[in-house]
mmCIF file of C-alpha atoms in Angstrom:
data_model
loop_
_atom_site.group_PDB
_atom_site.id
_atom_site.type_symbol
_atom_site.label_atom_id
_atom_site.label_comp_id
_atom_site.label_asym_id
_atom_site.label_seq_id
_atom_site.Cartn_x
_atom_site.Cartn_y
_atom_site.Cartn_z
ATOM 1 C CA UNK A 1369 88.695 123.546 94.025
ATOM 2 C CA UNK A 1370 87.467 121.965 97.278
ATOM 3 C CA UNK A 1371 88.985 117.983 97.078
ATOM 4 C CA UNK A 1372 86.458 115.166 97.301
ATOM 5 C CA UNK A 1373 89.175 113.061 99.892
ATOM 6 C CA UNK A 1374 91.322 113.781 102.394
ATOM 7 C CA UNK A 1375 94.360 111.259 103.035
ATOM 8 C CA UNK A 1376 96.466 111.782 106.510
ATOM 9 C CA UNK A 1377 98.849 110.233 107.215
ATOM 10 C CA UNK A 1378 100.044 109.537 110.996
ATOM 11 C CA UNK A 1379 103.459 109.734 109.826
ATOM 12 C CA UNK A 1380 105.668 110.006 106.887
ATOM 13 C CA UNK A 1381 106.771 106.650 106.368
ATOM 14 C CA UNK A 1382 103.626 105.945 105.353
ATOM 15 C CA UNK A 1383 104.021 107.880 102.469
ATOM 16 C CA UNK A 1384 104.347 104.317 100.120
ATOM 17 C CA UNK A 1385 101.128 103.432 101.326
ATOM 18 C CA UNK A 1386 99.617 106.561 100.627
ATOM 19 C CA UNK A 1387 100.994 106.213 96.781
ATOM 20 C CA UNK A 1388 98.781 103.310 96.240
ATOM 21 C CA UNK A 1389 95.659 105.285 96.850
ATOM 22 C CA UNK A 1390 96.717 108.560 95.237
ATOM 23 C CA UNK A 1391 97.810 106.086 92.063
ATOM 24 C CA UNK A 1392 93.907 105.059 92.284
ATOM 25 C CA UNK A 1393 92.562 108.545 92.253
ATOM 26 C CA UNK A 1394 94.215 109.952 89.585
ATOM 27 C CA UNK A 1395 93.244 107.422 87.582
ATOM 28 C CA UNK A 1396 89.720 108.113 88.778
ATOM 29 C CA UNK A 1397 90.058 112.033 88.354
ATOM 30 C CA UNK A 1398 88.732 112.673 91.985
ATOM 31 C CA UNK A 1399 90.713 115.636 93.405
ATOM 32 C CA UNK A 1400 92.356 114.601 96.564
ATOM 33 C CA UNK A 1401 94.549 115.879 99.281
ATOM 34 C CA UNK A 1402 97.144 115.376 101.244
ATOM 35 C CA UNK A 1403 98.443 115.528 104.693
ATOM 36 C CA UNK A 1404 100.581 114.461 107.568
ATOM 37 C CA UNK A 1405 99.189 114.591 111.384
ATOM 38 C CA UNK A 1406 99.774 111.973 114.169
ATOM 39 C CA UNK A 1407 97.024 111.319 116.848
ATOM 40 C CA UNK A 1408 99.094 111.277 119.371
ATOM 41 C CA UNK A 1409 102.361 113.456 118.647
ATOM 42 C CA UNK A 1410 100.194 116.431 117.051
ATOM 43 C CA UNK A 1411 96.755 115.942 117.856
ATOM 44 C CA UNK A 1412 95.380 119.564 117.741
ATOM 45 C CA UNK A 1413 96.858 119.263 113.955
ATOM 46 C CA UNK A 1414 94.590 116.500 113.160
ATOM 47 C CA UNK A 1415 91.428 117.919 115.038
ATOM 48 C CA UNK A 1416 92.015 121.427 112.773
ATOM 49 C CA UNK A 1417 93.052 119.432 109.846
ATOM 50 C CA UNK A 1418 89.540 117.491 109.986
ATOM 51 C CA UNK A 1419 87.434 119.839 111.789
ATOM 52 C CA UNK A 1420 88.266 122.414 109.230
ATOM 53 C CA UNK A 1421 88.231 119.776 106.064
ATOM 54 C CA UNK A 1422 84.717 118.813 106.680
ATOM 55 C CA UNK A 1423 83.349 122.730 106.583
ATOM 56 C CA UNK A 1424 85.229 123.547 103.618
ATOM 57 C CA UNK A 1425 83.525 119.957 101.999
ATOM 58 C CA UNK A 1426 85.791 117.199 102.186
ATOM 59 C CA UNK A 1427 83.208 113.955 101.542
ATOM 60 C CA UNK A 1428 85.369 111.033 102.509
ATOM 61 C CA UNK A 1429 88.797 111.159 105.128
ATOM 62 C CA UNK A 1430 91.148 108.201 104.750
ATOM 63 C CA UNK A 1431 92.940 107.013 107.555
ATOM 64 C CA UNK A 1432 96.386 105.610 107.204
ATOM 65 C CA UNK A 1433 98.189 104.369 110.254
ATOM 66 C CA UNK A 1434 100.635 101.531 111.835
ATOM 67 C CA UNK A 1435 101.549 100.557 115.140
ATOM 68 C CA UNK A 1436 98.515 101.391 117.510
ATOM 69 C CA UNK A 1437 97.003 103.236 114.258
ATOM 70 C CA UNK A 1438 94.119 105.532 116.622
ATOM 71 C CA UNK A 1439 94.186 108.037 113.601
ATOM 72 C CA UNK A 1440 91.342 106.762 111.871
ATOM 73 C CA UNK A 1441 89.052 106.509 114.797
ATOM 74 C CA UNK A 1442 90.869 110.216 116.139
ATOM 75 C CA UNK A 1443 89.639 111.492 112.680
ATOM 76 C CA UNK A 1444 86.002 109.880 113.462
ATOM 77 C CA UNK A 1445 85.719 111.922 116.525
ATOM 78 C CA UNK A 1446 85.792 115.412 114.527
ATOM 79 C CA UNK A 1447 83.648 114.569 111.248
ATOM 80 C CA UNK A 1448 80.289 112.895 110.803
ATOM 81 C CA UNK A 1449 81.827 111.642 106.772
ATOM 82 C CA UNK A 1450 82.486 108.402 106.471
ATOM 83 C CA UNK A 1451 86.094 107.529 107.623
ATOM 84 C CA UNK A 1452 88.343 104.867 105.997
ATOM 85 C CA UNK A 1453 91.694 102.988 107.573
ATOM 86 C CA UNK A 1454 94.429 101.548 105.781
ATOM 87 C CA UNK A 1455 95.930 99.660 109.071
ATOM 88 C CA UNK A 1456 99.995 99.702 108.019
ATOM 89 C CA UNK A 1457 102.608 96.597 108.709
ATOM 90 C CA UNK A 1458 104.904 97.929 110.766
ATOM 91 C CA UNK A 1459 105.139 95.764 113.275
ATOM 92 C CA UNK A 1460 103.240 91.598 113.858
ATOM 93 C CA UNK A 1461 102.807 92.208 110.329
ATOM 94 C CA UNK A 1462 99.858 94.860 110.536
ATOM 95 C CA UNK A 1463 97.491 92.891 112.643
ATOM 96 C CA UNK A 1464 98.024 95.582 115.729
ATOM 97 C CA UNK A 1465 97.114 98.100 113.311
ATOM 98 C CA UNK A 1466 94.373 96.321 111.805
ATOM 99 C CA UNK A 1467 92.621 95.454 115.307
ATOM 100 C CA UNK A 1468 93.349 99.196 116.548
ATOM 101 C CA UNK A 1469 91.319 100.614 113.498
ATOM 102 C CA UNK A 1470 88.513 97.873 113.256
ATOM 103 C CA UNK A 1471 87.315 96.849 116.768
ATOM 104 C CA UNK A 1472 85.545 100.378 117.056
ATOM 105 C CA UNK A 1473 82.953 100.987 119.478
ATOM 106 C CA UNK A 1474 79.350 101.557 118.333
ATOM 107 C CA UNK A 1475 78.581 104.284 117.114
ATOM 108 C CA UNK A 1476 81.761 105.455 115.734
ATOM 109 C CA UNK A 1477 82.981 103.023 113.245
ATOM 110 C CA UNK A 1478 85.969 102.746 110.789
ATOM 111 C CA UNK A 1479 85.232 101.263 107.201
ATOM 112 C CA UNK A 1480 88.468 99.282 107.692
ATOM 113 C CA UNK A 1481 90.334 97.868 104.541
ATOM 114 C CA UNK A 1482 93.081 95.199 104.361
ATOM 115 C CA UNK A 1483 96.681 96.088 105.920
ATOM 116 C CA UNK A 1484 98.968 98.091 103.561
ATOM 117 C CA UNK A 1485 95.632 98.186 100.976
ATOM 118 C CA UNK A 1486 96.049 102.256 100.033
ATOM 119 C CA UNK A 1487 94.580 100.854 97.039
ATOM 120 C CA UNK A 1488 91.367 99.490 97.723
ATOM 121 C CA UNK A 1489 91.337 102.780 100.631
ATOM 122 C CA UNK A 1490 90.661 104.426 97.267
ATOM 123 C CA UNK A 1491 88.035 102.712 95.536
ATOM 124 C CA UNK A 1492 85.999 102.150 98.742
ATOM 125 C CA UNK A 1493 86.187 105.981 98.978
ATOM 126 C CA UNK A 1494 85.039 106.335 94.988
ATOM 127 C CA UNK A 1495 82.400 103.881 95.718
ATOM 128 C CA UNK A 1496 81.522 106.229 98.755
ATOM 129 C CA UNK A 1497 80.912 108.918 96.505
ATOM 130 C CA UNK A 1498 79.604 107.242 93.517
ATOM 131 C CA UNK A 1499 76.202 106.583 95.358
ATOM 132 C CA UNK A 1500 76.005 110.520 94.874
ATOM 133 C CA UNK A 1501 78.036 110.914 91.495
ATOM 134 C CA UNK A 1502 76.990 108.777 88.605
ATOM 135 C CA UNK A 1503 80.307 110.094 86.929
ATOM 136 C CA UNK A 1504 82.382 108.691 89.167
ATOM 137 C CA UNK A 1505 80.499 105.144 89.807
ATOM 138 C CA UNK A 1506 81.006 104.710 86.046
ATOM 139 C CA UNK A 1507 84.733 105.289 86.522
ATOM 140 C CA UNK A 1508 84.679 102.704 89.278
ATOM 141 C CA UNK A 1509 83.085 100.272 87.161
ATOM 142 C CA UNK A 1510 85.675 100.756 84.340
ATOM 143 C CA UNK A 1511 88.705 100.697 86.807
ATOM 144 C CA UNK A 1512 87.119 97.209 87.909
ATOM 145 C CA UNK A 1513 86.822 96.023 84.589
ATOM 146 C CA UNK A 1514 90.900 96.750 84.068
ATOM 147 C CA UNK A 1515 91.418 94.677 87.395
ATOM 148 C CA UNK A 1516 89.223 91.425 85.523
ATOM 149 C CA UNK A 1517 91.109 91.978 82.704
ATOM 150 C CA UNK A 1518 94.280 91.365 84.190
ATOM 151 C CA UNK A 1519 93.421 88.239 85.538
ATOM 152 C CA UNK A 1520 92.184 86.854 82.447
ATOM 153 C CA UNK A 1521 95.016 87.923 80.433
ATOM 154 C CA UNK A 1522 97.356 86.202 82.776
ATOM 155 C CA UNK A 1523 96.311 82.974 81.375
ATOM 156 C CA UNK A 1524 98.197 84.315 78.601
ATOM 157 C CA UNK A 1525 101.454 85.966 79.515
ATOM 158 C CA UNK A 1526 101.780 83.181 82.275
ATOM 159 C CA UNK A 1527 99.999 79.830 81.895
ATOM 160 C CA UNK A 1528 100.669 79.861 77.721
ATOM 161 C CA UNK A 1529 104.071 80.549 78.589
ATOM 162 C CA UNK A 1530 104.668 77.497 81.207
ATOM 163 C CA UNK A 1531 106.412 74.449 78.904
ATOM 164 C CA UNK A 1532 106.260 70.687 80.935
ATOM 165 C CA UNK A 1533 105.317 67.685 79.313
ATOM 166 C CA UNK A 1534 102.099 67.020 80.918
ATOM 167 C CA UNK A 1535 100.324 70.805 80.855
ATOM 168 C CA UNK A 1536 97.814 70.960 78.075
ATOM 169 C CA UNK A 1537 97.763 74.405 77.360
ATOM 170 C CA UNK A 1538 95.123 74.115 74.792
ATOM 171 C CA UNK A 1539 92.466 72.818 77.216
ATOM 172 C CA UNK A 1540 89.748 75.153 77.572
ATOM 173 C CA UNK A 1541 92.287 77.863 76.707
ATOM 174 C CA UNK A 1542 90.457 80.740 78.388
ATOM 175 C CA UNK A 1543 90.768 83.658 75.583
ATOM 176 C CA UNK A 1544 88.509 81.376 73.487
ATOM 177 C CA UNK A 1545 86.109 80.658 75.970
ATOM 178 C CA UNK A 1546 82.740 82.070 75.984
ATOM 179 C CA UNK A 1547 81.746 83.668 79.573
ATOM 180 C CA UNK A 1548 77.977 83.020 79.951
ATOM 181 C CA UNK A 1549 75.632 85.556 82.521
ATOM 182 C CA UNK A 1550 74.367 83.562 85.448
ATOM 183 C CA UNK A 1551 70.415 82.887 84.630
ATOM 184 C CA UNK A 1552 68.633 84.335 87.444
ATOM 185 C CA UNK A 1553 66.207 82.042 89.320
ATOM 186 C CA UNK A 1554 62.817 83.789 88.875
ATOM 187 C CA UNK A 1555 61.734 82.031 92.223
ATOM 188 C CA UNK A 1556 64.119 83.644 94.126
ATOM 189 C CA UNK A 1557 63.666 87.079 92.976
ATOM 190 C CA UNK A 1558 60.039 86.524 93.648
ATOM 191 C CA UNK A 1559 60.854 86.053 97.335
ATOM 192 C CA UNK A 1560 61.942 89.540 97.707
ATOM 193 C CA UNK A 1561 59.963 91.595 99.948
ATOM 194 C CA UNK A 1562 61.625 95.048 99.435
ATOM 195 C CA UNK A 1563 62.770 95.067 96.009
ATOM 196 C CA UNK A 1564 63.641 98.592 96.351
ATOM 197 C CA UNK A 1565 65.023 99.303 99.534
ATOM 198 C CA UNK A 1566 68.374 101.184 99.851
ATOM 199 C CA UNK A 1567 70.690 98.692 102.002
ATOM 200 C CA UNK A 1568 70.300 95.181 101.302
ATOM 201 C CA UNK A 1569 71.048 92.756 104.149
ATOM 202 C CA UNK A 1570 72.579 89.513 103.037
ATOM 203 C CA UNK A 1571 73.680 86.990 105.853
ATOM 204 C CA UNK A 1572 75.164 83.826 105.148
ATOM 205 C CA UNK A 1573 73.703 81.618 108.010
ATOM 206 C CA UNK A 1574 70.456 82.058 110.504
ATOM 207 C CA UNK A 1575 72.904 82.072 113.448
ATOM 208 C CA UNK A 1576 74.547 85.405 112.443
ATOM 209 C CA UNK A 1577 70.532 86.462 112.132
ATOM 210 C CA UNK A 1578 70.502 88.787 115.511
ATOM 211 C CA UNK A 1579 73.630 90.520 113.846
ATOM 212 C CA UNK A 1580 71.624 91.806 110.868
ATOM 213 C CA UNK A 1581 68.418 92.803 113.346
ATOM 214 C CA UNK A 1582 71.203 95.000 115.294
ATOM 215 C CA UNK A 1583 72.072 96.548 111.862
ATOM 216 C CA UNK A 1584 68.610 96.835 110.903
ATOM 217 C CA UNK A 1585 67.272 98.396 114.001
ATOM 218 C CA UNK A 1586 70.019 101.455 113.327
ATOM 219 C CA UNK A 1587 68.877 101.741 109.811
ATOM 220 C CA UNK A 1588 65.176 102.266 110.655
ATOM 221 C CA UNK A 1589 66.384 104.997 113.334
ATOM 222 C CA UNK A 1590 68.025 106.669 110.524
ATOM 223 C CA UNK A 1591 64.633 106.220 107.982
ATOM 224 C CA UNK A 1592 66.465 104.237 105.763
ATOM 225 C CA UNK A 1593 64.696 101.567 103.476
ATOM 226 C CA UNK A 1594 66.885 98.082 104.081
ATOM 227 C CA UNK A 1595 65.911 94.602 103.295
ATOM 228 C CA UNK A 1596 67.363 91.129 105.117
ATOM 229 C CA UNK A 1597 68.179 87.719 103.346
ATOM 230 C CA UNK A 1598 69.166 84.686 104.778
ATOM 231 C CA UNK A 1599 71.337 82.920 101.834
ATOM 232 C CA UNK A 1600 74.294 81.144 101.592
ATOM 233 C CA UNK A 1601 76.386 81.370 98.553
ATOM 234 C CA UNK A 1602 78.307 78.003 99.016
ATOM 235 C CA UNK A 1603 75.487 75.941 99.687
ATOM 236 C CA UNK A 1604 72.477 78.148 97.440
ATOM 237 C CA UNK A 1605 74.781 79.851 95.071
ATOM 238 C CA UNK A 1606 71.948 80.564 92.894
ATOM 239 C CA UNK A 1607 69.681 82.132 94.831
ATOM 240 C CA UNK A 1608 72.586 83.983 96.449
ATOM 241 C CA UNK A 1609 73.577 85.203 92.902
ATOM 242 C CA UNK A 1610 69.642 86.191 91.734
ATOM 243 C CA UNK A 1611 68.781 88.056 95.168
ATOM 244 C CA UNK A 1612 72.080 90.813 94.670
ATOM 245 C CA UNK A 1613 70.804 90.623 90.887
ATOM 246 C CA UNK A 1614 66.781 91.336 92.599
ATOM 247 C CA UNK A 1615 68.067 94.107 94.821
ATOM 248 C CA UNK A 1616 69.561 96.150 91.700
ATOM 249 C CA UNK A 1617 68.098 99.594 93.486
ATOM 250 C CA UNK A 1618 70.525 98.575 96.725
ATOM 251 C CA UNK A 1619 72.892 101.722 96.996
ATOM 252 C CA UNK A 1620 75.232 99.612 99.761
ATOM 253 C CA UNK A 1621 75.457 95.557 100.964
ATOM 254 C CA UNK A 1622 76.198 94.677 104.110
ATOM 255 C CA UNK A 1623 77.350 91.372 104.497
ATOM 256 C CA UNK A 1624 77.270 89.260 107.358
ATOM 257 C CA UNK A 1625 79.002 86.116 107.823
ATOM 258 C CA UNK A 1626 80.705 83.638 110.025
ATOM 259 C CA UNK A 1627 82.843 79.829 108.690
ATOM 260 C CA UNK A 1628 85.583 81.610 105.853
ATOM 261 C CA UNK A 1629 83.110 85.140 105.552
ATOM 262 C CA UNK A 1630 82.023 83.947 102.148
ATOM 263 C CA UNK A 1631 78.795 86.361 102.359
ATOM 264 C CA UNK A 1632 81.127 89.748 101.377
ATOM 265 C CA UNK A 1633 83.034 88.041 98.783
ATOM 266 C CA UNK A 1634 80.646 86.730 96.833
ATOM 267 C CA UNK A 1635 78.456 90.066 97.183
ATOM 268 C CA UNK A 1636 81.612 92.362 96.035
ATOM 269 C CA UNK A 1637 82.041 89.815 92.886
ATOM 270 C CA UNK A 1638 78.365 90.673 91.949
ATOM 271 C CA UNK A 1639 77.670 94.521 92.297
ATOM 272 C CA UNK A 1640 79.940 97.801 91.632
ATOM 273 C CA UNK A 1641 78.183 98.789 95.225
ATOM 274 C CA UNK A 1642 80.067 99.708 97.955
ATOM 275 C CA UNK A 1643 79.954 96.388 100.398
ATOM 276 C CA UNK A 1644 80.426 96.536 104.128
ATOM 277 C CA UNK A 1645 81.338 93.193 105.612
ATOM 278 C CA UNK A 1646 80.181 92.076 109.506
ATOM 279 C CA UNK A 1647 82.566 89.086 110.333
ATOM 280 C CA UNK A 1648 80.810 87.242 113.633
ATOM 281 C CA UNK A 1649 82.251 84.751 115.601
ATOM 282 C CA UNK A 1650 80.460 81.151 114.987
ATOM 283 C CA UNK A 1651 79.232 78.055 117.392
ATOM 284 C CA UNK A 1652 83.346 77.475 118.277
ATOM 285 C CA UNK A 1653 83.788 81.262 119.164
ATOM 286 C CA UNK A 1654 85.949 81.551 116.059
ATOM 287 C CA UNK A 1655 85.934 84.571 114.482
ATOM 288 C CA UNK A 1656 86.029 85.893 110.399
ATOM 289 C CA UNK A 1657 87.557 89.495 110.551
ATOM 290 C CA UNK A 1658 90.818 88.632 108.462
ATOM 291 C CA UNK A 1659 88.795 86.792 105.569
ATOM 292 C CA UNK A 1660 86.503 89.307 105.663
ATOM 293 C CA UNK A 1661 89.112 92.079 105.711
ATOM 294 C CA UNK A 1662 92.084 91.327 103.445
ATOM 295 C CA UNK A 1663 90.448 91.850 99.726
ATOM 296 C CA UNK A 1664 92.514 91.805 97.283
ATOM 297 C CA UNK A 1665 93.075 94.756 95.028
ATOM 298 C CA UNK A 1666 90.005 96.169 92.893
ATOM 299 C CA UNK A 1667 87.671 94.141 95.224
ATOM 300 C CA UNK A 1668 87.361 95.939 98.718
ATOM 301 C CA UNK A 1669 84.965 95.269 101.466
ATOM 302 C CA UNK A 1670 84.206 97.937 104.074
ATOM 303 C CA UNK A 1671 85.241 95.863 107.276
ATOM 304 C CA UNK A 1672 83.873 96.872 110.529
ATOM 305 C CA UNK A 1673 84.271 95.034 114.658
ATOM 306 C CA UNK A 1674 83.355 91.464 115.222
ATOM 307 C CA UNK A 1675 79.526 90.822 115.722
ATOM 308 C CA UNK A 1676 79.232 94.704 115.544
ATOM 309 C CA UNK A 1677 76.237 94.934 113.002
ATOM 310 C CA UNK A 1678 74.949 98.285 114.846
ATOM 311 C CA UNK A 1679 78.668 99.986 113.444
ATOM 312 C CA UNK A 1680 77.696 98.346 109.727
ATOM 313 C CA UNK A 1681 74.246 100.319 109.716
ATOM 314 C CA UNK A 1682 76.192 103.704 110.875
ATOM 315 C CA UNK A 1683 78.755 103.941 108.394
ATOM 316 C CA UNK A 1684 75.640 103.383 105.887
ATOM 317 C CA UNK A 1685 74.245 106.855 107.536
ATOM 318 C CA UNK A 1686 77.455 108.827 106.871
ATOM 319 C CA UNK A 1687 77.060 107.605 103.596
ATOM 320 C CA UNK A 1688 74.121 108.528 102.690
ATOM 321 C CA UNK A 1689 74.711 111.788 104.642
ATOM 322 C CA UNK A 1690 77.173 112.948 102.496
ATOM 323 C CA UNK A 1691 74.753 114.686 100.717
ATOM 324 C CA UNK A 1692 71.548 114.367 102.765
ATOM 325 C CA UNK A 1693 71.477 116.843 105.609
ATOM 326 C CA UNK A 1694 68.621 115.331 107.315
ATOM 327 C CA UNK A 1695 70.583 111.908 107.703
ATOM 328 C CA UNK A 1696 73.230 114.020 109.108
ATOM 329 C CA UNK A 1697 71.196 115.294 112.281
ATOM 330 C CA UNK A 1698 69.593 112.018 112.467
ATOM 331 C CA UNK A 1699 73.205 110.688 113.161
ATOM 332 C CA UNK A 1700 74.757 113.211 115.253
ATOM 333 C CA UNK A 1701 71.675 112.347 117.705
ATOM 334 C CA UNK A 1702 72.512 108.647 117.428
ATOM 335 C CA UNK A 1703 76.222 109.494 117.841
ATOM 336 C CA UNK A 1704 74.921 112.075 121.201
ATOM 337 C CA UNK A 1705 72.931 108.830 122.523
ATOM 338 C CA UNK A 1706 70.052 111.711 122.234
ATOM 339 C CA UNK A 1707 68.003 108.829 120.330
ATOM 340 C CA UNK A 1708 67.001 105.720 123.066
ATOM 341 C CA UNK A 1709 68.425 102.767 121.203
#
């Protein structure tokens, strides 16, 4: 049996990191392997590894790396699947990793996850391949629903358990509470203009606007339906909430955000959809990649470089190409600068 994922390592004491995603994806069921290459100690190994991976079918690579961490993007350079990095604390506690795999140049992204996150390297990669496998979305969805569930039931086996004089752990006690649905606002659906595009665009404030035009002008060179909303979910949370509900046919989110990257967390509570996250920098030249970045587990967003919507759009084409061949020459042109962009 040809595996669905391959995991490399760059070295073996990543191996802990590498347990948190192969925990994931034998829950899953999606056949995986295994191996250990560096980028820049054995570099012909990971070229072979991946070169040869990607004929024999491997659908999604996973990245896992510390220090300067240039496997992920090393692995990018010999596949046209969608690559995932798991930057490793080893040393400033990750963030050297982290910046090495995110800040990729256009058009060879990384769909970066949070440092030491094997975990959420998983489900990103399920999500991946769940666009293409309704099997395995439902498995997604179910794994998510045992992440909820442990929050809720910590109310019981912590906050009933907590004894002080003024806690009243009666109030509201939340395993009698009933959880409403969020009433869509029929107004806002109504304002969709491509109900049933593929990628849905949401960004959070009309300043990061040119960001999501970068995006969109890849994803119309790769003939792929998108749509673009301007929404805030702090300050219109229900018309944030009813346009993810509207774009139910939306395969992948991007979300696009500067102030606290509130766009790609409030999209990832919403949808089982894969969700890559643009962090810009705002008015103060501040910029979002760490909130954007560091999900916690169950919940990961697909982080790629600062302001770099074009990279967003691309890993949407590898995607998609997994299983569309057509998308796949469309991007090796893009990635040949063969296409004037």
């Amino acid at each position: 049996m040809t595996p669905k994922i391959m995991i490399i390592l760059g070295s073996g004491s990543d191996i802990a990191i590498a347990e948190k995603a192969m925990d994931v994806l034998d829950k899953l069921e999606i056949p995986y392997s295994l191996k250990i290459a560096s980028a820049h100690r054995t570099p012909n190994l990971v070229r072979e590894i991946v070169s040869q991976g990607t004929d024999a079918g491997i659908e999604v690579f996973i990245g896992i790396a510390g220090l300067a961490a240039h496997l992920p993007g090393v692995i990018a350079a010999y596949t046209p699947r969608p690559v995932i990095g798991v930057p490793v604390d080893v040393k400033t506690g990750g963030r050297d990793a982290l910046e090495s795999i995110v800040q990729m140049p256009y058009p060879s992204p990384i769909s970066t996850v949070g440092i030491d996150r094997g975990d959420n390297a998983a489900i990103l990669a399920a999500q991946f391949i769940g666009i293409h496998d309704e099997e395995i979305r439902q498995k997604v969805i179910e794994l998510r629903k045992e992440y909820a569930k442990k929050v809720y039931d910590s109310n019981e086996s912590i906050v009933q358990n907590i004894d002080r004089p003024f806690i009243q752990n009666e109030f509201l006690r939340v395993k009698d509470l009933i959880i409403n649905d969020v009433k869509v606002d029929e107004e806002a659906i109504g304002s969709c203009k491509n109900k049933d595009a593929e990628v849905a665009i949401i960004v959070g404030r009309q300043t990061d606007l040119p960001t999501a035009k970068k995006a969109a002008a890849i994803l119309e060179r790769l003939k792929i339906s998108h749509d673009i909303k301007v929404v805030c979910p702090i300050r219109s949370n229900k018309k944030f909430t009813s346009y993810v509900k509207c774009m139910k046919n939306a395969k992948v989110f991007i979300g696009i955000s500067s102030n606290s990257s509130q766009v790609t967390g409030g999209i990832v509570g919403l949808t089982d959809r894969p969700v890559i996250g643009v962090p810009c920098t705002n008015e103060n030249s501040d910029d979002y990649m760490l909130t954007t970045v560091n999900m916690p587990p169950g919940v990961p967003v697909s982080t790629v470089g600062i302001n770099n919507g074009k990279n967003a759009a691309v890993i949407v084409g590898e995607i998609f190409a997994i299983d569309n061949p057509n998308i796949t020459e469309l991007l090796d042109k893009l990635k040949d600068k063969k296409i004037n962009l």
